[in-house]
mmCIF file of C-alpha atoms in Angstrom:
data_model
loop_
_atom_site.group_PDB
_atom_site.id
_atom_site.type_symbol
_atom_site.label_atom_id
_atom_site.label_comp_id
_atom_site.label_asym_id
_atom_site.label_seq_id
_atom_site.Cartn_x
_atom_site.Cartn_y
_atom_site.Cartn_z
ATOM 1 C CA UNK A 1 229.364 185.461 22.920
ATOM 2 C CA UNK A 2 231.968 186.086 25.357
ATOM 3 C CA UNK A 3 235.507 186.123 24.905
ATOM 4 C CA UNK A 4 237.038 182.942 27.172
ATOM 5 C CA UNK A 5 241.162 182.479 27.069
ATOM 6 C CA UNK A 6 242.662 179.798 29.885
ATOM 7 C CA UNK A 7 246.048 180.675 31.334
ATOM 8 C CA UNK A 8 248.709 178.669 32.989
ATOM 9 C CA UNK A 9 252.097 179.252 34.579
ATOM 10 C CA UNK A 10 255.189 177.117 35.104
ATOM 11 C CA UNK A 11 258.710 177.531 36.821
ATOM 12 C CA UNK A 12 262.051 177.159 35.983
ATOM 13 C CA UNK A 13 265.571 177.358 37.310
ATOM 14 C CA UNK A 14 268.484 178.787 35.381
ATOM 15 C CA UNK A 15 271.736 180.610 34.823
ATOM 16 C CA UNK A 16 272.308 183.070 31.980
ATOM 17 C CA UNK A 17 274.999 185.840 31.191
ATOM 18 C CA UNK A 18 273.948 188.656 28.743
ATOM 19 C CA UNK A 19 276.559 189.174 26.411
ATOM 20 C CA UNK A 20 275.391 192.527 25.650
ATOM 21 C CA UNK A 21 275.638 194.208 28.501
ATOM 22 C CA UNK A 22 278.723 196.196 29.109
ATOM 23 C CA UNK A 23 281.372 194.531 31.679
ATOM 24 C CA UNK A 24 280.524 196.826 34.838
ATOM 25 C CA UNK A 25 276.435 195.609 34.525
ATOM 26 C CA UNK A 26 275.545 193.007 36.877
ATOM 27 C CA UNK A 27 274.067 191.391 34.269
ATOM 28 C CA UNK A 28 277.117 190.788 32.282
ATOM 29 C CA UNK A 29 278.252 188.292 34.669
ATOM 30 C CA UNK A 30 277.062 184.969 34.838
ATOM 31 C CA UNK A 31 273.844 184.922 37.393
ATOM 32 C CA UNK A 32 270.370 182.557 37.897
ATOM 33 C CA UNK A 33 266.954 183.313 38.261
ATOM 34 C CA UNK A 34 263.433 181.586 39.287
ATOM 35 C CA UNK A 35 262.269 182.398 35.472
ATOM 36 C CA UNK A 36 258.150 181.582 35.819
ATOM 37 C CA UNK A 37 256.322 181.646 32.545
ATOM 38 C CA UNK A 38 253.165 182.286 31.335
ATOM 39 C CA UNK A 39 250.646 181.121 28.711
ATOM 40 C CA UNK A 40 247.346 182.439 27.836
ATOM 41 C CA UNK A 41 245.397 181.070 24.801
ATOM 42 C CA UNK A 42 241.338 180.185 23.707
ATOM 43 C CA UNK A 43 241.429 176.508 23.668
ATOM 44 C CA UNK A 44 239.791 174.930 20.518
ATOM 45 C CA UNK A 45 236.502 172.409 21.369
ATOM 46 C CA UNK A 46 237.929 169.207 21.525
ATOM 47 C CA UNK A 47 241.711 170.466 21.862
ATOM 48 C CA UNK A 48 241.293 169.025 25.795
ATOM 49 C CA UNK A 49 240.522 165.494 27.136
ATOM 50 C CA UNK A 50 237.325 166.375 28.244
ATOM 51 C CA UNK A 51 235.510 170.143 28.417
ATOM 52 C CA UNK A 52 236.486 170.777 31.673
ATOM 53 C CA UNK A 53 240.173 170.422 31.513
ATOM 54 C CA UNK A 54 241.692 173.105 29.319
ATOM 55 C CA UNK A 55 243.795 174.240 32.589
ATOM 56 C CA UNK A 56 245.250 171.270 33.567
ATOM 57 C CA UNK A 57 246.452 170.143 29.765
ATOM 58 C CA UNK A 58 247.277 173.760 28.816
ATOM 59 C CA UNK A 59 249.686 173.871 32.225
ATOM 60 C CA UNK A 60 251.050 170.471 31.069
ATOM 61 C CA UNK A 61 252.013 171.635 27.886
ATOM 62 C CA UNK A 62 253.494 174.575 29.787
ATOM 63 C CA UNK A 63 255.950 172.353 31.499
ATOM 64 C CA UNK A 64 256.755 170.176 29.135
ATOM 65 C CA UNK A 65 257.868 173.334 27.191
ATOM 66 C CA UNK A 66 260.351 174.994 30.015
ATOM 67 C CA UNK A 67 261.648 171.717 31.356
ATOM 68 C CA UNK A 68 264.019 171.842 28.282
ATOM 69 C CA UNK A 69 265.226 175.018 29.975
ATOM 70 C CA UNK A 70 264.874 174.222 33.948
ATOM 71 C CA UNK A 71 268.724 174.159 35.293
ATOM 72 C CA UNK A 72 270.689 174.715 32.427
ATOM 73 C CA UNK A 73 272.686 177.364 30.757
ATOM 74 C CA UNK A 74 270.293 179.526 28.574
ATOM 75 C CA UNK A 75 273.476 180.732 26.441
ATOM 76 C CA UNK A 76 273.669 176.792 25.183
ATOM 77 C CA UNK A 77 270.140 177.383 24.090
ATOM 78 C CA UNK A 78 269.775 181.029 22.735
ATOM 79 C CA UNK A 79 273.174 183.268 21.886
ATOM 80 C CA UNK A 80 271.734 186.594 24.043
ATOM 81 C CA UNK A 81 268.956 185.030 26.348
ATOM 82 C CA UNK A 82 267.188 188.430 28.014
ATOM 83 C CA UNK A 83 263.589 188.085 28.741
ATOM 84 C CA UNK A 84 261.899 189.184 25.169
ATOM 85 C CA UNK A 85 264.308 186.280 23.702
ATOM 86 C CA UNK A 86 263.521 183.802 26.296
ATOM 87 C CA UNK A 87 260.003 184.832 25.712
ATOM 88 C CA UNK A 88 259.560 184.454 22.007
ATOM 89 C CA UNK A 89 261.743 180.850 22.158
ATOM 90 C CA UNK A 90 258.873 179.860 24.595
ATOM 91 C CA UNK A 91 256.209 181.298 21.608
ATOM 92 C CA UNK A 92 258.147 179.639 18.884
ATOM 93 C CA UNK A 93 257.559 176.187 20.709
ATOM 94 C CA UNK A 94 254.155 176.489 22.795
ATOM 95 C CA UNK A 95 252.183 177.364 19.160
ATOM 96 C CA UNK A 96 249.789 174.382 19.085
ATOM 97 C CA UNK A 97 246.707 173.552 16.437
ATOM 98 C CA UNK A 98 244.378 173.677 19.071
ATOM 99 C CA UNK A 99 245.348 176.769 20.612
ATOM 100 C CA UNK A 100 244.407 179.791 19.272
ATOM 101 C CA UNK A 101 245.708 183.690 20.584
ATOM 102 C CA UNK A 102 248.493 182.266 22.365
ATOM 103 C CA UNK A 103 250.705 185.242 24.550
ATOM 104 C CA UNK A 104 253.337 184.398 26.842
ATOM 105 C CA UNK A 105 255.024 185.993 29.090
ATOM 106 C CA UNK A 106 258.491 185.588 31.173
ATOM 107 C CA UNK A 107 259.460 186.680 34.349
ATOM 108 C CA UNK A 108 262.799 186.565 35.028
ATOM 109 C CA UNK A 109 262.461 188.438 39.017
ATOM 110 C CA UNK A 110 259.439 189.510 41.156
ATOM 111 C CA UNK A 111 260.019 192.863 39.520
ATOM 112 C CA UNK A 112 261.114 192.281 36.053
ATOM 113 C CA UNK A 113 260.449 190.539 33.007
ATOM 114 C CA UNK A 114 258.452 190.310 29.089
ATOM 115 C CA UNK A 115 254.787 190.111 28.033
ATOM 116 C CA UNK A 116 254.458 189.063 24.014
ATOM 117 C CA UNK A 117 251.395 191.086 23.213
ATOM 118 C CA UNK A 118 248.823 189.124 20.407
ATOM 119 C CA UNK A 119 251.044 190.775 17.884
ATOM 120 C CA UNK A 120 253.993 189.412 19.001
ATOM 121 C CA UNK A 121 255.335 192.858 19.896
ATOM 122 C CA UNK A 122 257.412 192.760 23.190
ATOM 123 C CA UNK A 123 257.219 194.746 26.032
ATOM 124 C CA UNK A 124 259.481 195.096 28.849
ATOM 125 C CA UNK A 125 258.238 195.574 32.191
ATOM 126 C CA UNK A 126 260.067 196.501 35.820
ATOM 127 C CA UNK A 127 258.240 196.845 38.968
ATOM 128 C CA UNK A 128 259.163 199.293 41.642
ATOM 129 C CA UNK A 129 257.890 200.131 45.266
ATOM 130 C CA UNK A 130 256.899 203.341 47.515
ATOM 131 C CA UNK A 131 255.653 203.752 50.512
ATOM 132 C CA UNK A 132 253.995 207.078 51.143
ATOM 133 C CA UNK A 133 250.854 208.761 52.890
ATOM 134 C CA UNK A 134 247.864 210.417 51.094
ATOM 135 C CA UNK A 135 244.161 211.169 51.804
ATOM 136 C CA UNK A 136 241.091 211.487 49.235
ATOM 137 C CA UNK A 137 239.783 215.310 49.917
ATOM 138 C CA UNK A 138 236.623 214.857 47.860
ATOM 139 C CA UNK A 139 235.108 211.708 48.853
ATOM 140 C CA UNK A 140 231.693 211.737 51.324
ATOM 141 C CA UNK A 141 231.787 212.543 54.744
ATOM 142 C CA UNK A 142 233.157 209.346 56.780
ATOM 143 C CA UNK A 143 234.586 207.927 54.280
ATOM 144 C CA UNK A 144 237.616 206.006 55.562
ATOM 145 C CA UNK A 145 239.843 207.207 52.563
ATOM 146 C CA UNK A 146 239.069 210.796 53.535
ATOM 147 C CA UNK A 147 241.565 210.197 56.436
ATOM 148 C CA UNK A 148 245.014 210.438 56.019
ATOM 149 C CA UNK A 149 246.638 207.099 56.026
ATOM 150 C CA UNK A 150 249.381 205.053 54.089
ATOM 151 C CA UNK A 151 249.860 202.387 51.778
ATOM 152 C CA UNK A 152 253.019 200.594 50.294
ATOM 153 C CA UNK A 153 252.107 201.255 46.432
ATOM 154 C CA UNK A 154 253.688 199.393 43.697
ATOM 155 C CA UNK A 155 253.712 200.935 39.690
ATOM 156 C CA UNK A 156 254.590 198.437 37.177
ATOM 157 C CA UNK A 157 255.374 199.968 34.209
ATOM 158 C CA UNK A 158 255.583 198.400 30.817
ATOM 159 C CA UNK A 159 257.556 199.314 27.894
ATOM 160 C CA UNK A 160 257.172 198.349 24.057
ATOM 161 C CA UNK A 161 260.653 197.015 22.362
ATOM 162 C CA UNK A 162 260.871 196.391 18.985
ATOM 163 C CA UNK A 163 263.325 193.203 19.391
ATOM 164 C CA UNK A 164 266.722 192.599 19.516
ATOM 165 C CA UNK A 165 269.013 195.659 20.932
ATOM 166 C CA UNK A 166 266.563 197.747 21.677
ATOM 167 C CA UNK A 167 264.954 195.364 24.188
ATOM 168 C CA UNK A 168 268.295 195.235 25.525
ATOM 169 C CA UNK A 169 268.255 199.030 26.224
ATOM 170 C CA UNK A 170 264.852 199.170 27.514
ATOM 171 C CA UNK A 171 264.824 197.904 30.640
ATOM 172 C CA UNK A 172 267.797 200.248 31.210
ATOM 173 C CA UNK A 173 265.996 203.011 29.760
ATOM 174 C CA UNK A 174 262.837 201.822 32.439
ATOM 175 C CA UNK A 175 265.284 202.325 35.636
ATOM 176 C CA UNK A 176 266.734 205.373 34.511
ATOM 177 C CA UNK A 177 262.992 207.382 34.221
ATOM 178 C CA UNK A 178 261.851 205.694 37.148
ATOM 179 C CA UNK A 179 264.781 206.907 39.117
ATOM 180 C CA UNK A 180 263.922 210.833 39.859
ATOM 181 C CA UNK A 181 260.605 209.591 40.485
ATOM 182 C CA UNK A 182 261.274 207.124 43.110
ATOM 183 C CA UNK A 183 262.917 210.160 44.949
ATOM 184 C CA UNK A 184 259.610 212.459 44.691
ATOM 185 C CA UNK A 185 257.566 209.554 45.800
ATOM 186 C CA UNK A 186 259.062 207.252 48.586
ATOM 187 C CA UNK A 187 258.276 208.217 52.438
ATOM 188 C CA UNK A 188 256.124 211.448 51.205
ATOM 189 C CA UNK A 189 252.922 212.690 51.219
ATOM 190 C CA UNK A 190 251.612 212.474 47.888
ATOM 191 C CA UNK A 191 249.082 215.651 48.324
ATOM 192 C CA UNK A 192 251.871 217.680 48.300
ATOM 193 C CA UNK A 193 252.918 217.044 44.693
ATOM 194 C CA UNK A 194 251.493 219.275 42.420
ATOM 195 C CA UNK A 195 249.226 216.951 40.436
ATOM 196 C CA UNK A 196 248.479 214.653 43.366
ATOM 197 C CA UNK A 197 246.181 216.500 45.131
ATOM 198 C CA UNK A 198 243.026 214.334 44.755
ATOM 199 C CA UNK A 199 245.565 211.199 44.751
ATOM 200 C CA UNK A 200 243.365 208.098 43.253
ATOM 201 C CA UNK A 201 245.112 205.388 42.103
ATOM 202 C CA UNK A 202 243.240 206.707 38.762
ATOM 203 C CA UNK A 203 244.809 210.001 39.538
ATOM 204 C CA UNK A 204 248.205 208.748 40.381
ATOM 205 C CA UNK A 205 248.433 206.015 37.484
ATOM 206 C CA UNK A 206 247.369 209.271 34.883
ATOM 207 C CA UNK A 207 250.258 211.319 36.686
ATOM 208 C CA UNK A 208 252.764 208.646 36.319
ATOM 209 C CA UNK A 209 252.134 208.321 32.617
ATOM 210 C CA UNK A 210 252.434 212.168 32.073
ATOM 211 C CA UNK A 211 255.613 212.382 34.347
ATOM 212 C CA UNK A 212 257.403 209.022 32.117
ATOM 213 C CA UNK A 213 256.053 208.939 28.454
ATOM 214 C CA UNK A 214 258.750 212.112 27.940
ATOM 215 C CA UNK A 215 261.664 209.786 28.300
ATOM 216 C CA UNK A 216 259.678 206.481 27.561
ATOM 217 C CA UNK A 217 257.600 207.491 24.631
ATOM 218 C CA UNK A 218 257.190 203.781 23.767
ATOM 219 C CA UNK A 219 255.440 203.329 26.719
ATOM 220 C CA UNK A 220 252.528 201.287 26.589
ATOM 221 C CA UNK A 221 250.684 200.975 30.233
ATOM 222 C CA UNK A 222 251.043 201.801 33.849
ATOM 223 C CA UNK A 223 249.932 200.037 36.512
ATOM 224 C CA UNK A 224 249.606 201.121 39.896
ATOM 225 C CA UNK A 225 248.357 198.548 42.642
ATOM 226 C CA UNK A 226 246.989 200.782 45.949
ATOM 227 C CA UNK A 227 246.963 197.553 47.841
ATOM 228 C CA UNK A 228 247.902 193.773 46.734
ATOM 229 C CA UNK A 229 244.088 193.120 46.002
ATOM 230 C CA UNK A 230 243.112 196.420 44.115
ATOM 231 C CA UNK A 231 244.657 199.374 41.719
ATOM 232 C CA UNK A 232 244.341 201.125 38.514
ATOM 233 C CA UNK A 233 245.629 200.959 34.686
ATOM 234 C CA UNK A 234 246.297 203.736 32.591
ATOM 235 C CA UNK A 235 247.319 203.141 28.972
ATOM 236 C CA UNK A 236 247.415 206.823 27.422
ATOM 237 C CA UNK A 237 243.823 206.707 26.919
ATOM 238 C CA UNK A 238 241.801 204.277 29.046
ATOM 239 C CA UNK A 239 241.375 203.529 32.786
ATOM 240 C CA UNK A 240 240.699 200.287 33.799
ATOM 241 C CA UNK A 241 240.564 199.329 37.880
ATOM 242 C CA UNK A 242 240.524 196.166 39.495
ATOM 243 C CA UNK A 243 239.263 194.404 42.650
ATOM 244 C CA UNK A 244 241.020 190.714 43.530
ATOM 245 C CA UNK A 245 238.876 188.357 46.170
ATOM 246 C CA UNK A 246 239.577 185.316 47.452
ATOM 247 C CA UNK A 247 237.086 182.099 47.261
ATOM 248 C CA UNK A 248 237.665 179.460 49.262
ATOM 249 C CA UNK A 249 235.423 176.814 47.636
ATOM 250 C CA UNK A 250 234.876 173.066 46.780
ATOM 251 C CA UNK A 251 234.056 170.953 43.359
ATOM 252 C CA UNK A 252 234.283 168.315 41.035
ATOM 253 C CA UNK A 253 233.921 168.576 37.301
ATOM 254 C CA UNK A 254 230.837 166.720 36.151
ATOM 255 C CA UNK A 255 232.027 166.051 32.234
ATOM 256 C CA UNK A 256 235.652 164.480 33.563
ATOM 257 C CA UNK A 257 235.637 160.544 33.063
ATOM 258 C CA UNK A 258 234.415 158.693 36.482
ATOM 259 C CA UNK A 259 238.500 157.996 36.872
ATOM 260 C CA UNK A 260 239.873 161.376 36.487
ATOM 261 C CA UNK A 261 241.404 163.318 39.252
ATOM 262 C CA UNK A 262 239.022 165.926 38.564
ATOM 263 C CA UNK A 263 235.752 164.005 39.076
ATOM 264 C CA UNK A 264 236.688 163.780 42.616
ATOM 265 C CA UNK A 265 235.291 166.147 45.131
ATOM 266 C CA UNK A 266 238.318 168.496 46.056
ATOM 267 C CA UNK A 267 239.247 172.375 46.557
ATOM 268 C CA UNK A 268 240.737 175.696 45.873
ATOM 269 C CA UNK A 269 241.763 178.474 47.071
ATOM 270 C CA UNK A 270 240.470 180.732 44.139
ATOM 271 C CA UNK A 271 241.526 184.373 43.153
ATOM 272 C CA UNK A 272 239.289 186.373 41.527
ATOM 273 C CA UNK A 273 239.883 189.375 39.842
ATOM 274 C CA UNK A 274 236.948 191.766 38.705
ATOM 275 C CA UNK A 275 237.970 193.834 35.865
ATOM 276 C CA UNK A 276 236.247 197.305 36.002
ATOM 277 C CA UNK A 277 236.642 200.308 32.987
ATOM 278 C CA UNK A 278 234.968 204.192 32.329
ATOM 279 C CA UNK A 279 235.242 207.721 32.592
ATOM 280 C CA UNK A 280 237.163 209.231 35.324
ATOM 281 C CA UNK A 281 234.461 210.677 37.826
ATOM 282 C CA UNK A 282 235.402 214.596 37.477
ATOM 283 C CA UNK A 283 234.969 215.272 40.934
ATOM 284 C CA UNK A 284 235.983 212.078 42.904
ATOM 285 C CA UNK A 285 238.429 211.824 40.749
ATOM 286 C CA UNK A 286 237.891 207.658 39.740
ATOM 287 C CA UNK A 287 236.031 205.635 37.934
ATOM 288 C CA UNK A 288 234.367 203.388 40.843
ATOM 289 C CA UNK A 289 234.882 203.236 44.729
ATOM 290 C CA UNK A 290 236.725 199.943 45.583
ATOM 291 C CA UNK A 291 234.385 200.127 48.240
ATOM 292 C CA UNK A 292 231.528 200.047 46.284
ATOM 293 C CA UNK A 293 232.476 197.378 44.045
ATOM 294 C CA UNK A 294 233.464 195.027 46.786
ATOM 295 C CA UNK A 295 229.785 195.944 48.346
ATOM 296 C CA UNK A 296 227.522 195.525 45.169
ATOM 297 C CA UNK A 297 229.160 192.719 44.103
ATOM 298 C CA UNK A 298 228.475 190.610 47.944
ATOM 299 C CA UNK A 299 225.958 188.484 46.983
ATOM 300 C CA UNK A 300 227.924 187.043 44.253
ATOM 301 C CA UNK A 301 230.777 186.814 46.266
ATOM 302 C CA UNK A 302 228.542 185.032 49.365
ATOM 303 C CA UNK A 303 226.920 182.521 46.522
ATOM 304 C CA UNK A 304 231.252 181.555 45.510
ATOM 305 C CA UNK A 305 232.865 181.472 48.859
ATOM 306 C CA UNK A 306 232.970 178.135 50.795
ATOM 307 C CA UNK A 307 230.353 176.318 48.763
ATOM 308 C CA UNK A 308 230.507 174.032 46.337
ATOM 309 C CA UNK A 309 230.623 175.021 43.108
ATOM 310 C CA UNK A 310 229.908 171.822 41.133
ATOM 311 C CA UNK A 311 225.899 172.428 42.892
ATOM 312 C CA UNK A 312 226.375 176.215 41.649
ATOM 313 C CA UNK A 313 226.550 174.870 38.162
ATOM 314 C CA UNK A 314 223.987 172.806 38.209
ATOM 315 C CA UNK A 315 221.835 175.263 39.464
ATOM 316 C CA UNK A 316 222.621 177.899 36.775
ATOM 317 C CA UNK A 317 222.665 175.450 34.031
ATOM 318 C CA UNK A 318 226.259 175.843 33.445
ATOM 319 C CA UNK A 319 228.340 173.129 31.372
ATOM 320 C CA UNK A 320 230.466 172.677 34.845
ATOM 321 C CA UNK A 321 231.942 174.488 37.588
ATOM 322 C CA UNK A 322 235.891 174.616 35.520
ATOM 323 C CA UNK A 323 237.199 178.121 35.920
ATOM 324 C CA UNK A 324 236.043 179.045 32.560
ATOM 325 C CA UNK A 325 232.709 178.563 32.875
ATOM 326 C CA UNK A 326 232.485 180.054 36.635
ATOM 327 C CA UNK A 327 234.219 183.182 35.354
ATOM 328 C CA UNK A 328 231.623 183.692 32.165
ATOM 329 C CA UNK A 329 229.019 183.019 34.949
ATOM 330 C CA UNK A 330 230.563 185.826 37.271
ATOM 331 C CA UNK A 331 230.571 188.364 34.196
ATOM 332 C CA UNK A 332 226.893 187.614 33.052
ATOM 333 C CA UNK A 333 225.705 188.114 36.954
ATOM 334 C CA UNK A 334 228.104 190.932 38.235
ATOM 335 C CA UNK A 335 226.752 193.345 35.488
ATOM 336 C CA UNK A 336 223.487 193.417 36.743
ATOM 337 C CA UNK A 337 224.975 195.187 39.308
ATOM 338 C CA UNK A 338 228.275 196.494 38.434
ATOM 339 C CA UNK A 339 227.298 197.623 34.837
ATOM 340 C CA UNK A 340 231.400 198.622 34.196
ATOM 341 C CA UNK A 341 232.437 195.300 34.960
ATOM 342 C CA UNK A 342 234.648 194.386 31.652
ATOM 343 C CA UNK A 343 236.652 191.136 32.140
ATOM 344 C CA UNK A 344 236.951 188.325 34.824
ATOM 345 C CA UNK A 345 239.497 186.147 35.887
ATOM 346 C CA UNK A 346 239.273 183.116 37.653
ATOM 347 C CA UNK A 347 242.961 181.238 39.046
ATOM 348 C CA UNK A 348 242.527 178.262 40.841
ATOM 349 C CA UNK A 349 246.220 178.146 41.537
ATOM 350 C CA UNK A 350 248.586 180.763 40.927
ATOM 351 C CA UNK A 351 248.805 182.057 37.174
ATOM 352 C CA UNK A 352 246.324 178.712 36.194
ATOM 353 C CA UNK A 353 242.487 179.079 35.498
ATOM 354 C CA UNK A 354 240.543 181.445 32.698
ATOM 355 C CA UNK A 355 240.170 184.774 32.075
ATOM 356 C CA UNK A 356 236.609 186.127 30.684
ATOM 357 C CA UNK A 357 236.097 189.602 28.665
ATOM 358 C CA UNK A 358 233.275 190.695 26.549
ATOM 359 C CA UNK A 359 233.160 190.811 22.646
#
């Protein structure tokens, strides 16, 4: 039985001024944001119109939440509104009967913002971006990473905050670390670090951790995307990589009502994300090639893109061709093949569609 959770997102405009903050921080001064939220929960059977439509009503109830905060004052609705409080006002009203595991998460900037773990514990997370050079010294002969070439990496780095004032601090606390680090990394070559000499984004997320958790023992992950469609989590014990694709495909939900939208025949522009965990290879120094992963997992990715996926289901005997089903289908098939894969995730929209794990 695999573990299915849909996920929707919603924006909202805003001003706030954090109290808290000392005079001379920006933040201290009244200021707006694009705040975009996020809400991932396992719908109940019958919590949606029709099977089928858990996205949709889950994004509904989404909006319906942060309209009462879209263009207004968030001081008139919470007396110190950073992102863990904005957050857990968002928990506080999304809980529903049908919903079950509900996490949200707020984004106040591109780079910043608060995930509610299924605890309720907070953490804080910033975003921050290098650009630097490395090659991959031990891969086979040809390989195109054994070059030296470039990327413009990106670490996101979240940090655990047990409420209140120390959430206030954290973020703080994040920029400070990050600082020195920033300095070692941006416009270099990251062979020439000691540490970084087989730089992986495996490698580089496990140096990260080692080089932060001294000043940020609370810290919980790091993230480090290579490229915008693939990179590498370290948590302090685990790796985990990832591989995003892009499905440009067509369908109609069978089990919606003859005169709902979604029994017509329309389309998306999917993401997919293929969640990938192990050992770190001692010599290559990660736990799978993106290369191979995007390879192995082709014909899967040929039978998705630019068809129509309402036929796919059919075919496969699915219940119908919603994200959640797709994605469960995508697991089941990919680990013939791709025996690490851990967890897919399937957005038809930005932040909107289902994310599948096993037990």
């Amino acid at each position: 039985m695999l573990n299915i959770h849909h996920c929707a997102q919603a924006g909202f405009e805003a001003a706030r001024q954090l109290l808290g903050r000392p005079a001379p921080h920006p933040q201290a001064r009244l200021h707006g944001h694009s705040f975009v939220s996020r809400l991932r929960a396992h719908a109940a059977p019958g919590w949606a119109l029709c099977p089928g439509t858990e996205v949709e009503q889950l994004q509904q109830h989404l909006e319906a939440v942060t309209a009462a905060l879209d263009h207004r004052l968030l001081n008139d609705c919470l007396p110190e509104p950073d992102d863990a409080a904005l957050a857990r006002w968002l928990q506080q009203r999304l809980q529903h009967d049908g919903l079950q595991g509900a996490q949200v998460g707020l984004q106040s900037t591109p780079r910043s913002g608060c995930t509610l773990d299924a605890g309720g514990g907070a953490h804080i997370w910033r975003r921050y971006r290098f650009e630097a050079a490395h090659q991959l010294p031990r891969v086979p002969a040809g390989h195109k990473c054994g070059r030296m070439h470039g990327h413009g990496f990106e670490a996101l780095l979240h940090v655990r905050a047990d409420g209140g004032e120390a959430a206030a601090g954290v973020a703080d606390a994040i920029e400070r670390a990050w600082a020195p680090l920033q300095q070692r990394l941006h416009r270099q070559c990251l062979n020439d670090i000691p540490g970084l000499e087989n730089p992986t984004s495996e490698v580089l997320s496990a140096w990260l951790w080692q080089q932060l958790v001294p000043a940020l023992p609370a810290l919980s992950r790091v993230t480090v995307y290579e490229t915008a469609s693939c990179g590498a989590r370290y948590d302090g014990q685990r790796y985990r990589i990832w591989k995003d694709l892009t499905l440009d495909s067509a369908r109609r939900l069978r089990q919606a009502p003859a005169e709902h939208p979604l029994a017509a025949l329309y389309g998306h522009t999917y993401t997919l994300r293929l969640h990938l965990g192990g050992e770190l290879d001692a010599v290559q120094g990660w736990t799978l090639d993106f290369g191979d992963v995007k390879r192995l997992f082709d014909p899967i990715f040929k039978a998705l893109d630019h068809q129509p996926l309402h036929e796919l289901a059919e075919r496969a005997a699915l219940p119908d061709c919603d994200c959640a089903s797709l994605a469960g289908w995508i697991l089941q098939q990919g680990r013939r093949e791709l025996a690490a894969l851990e967890r897919v995730d399937l957005y038809q929209t930005p932040g909107c569609g289902a994310q599948v794990r096993l037990p």
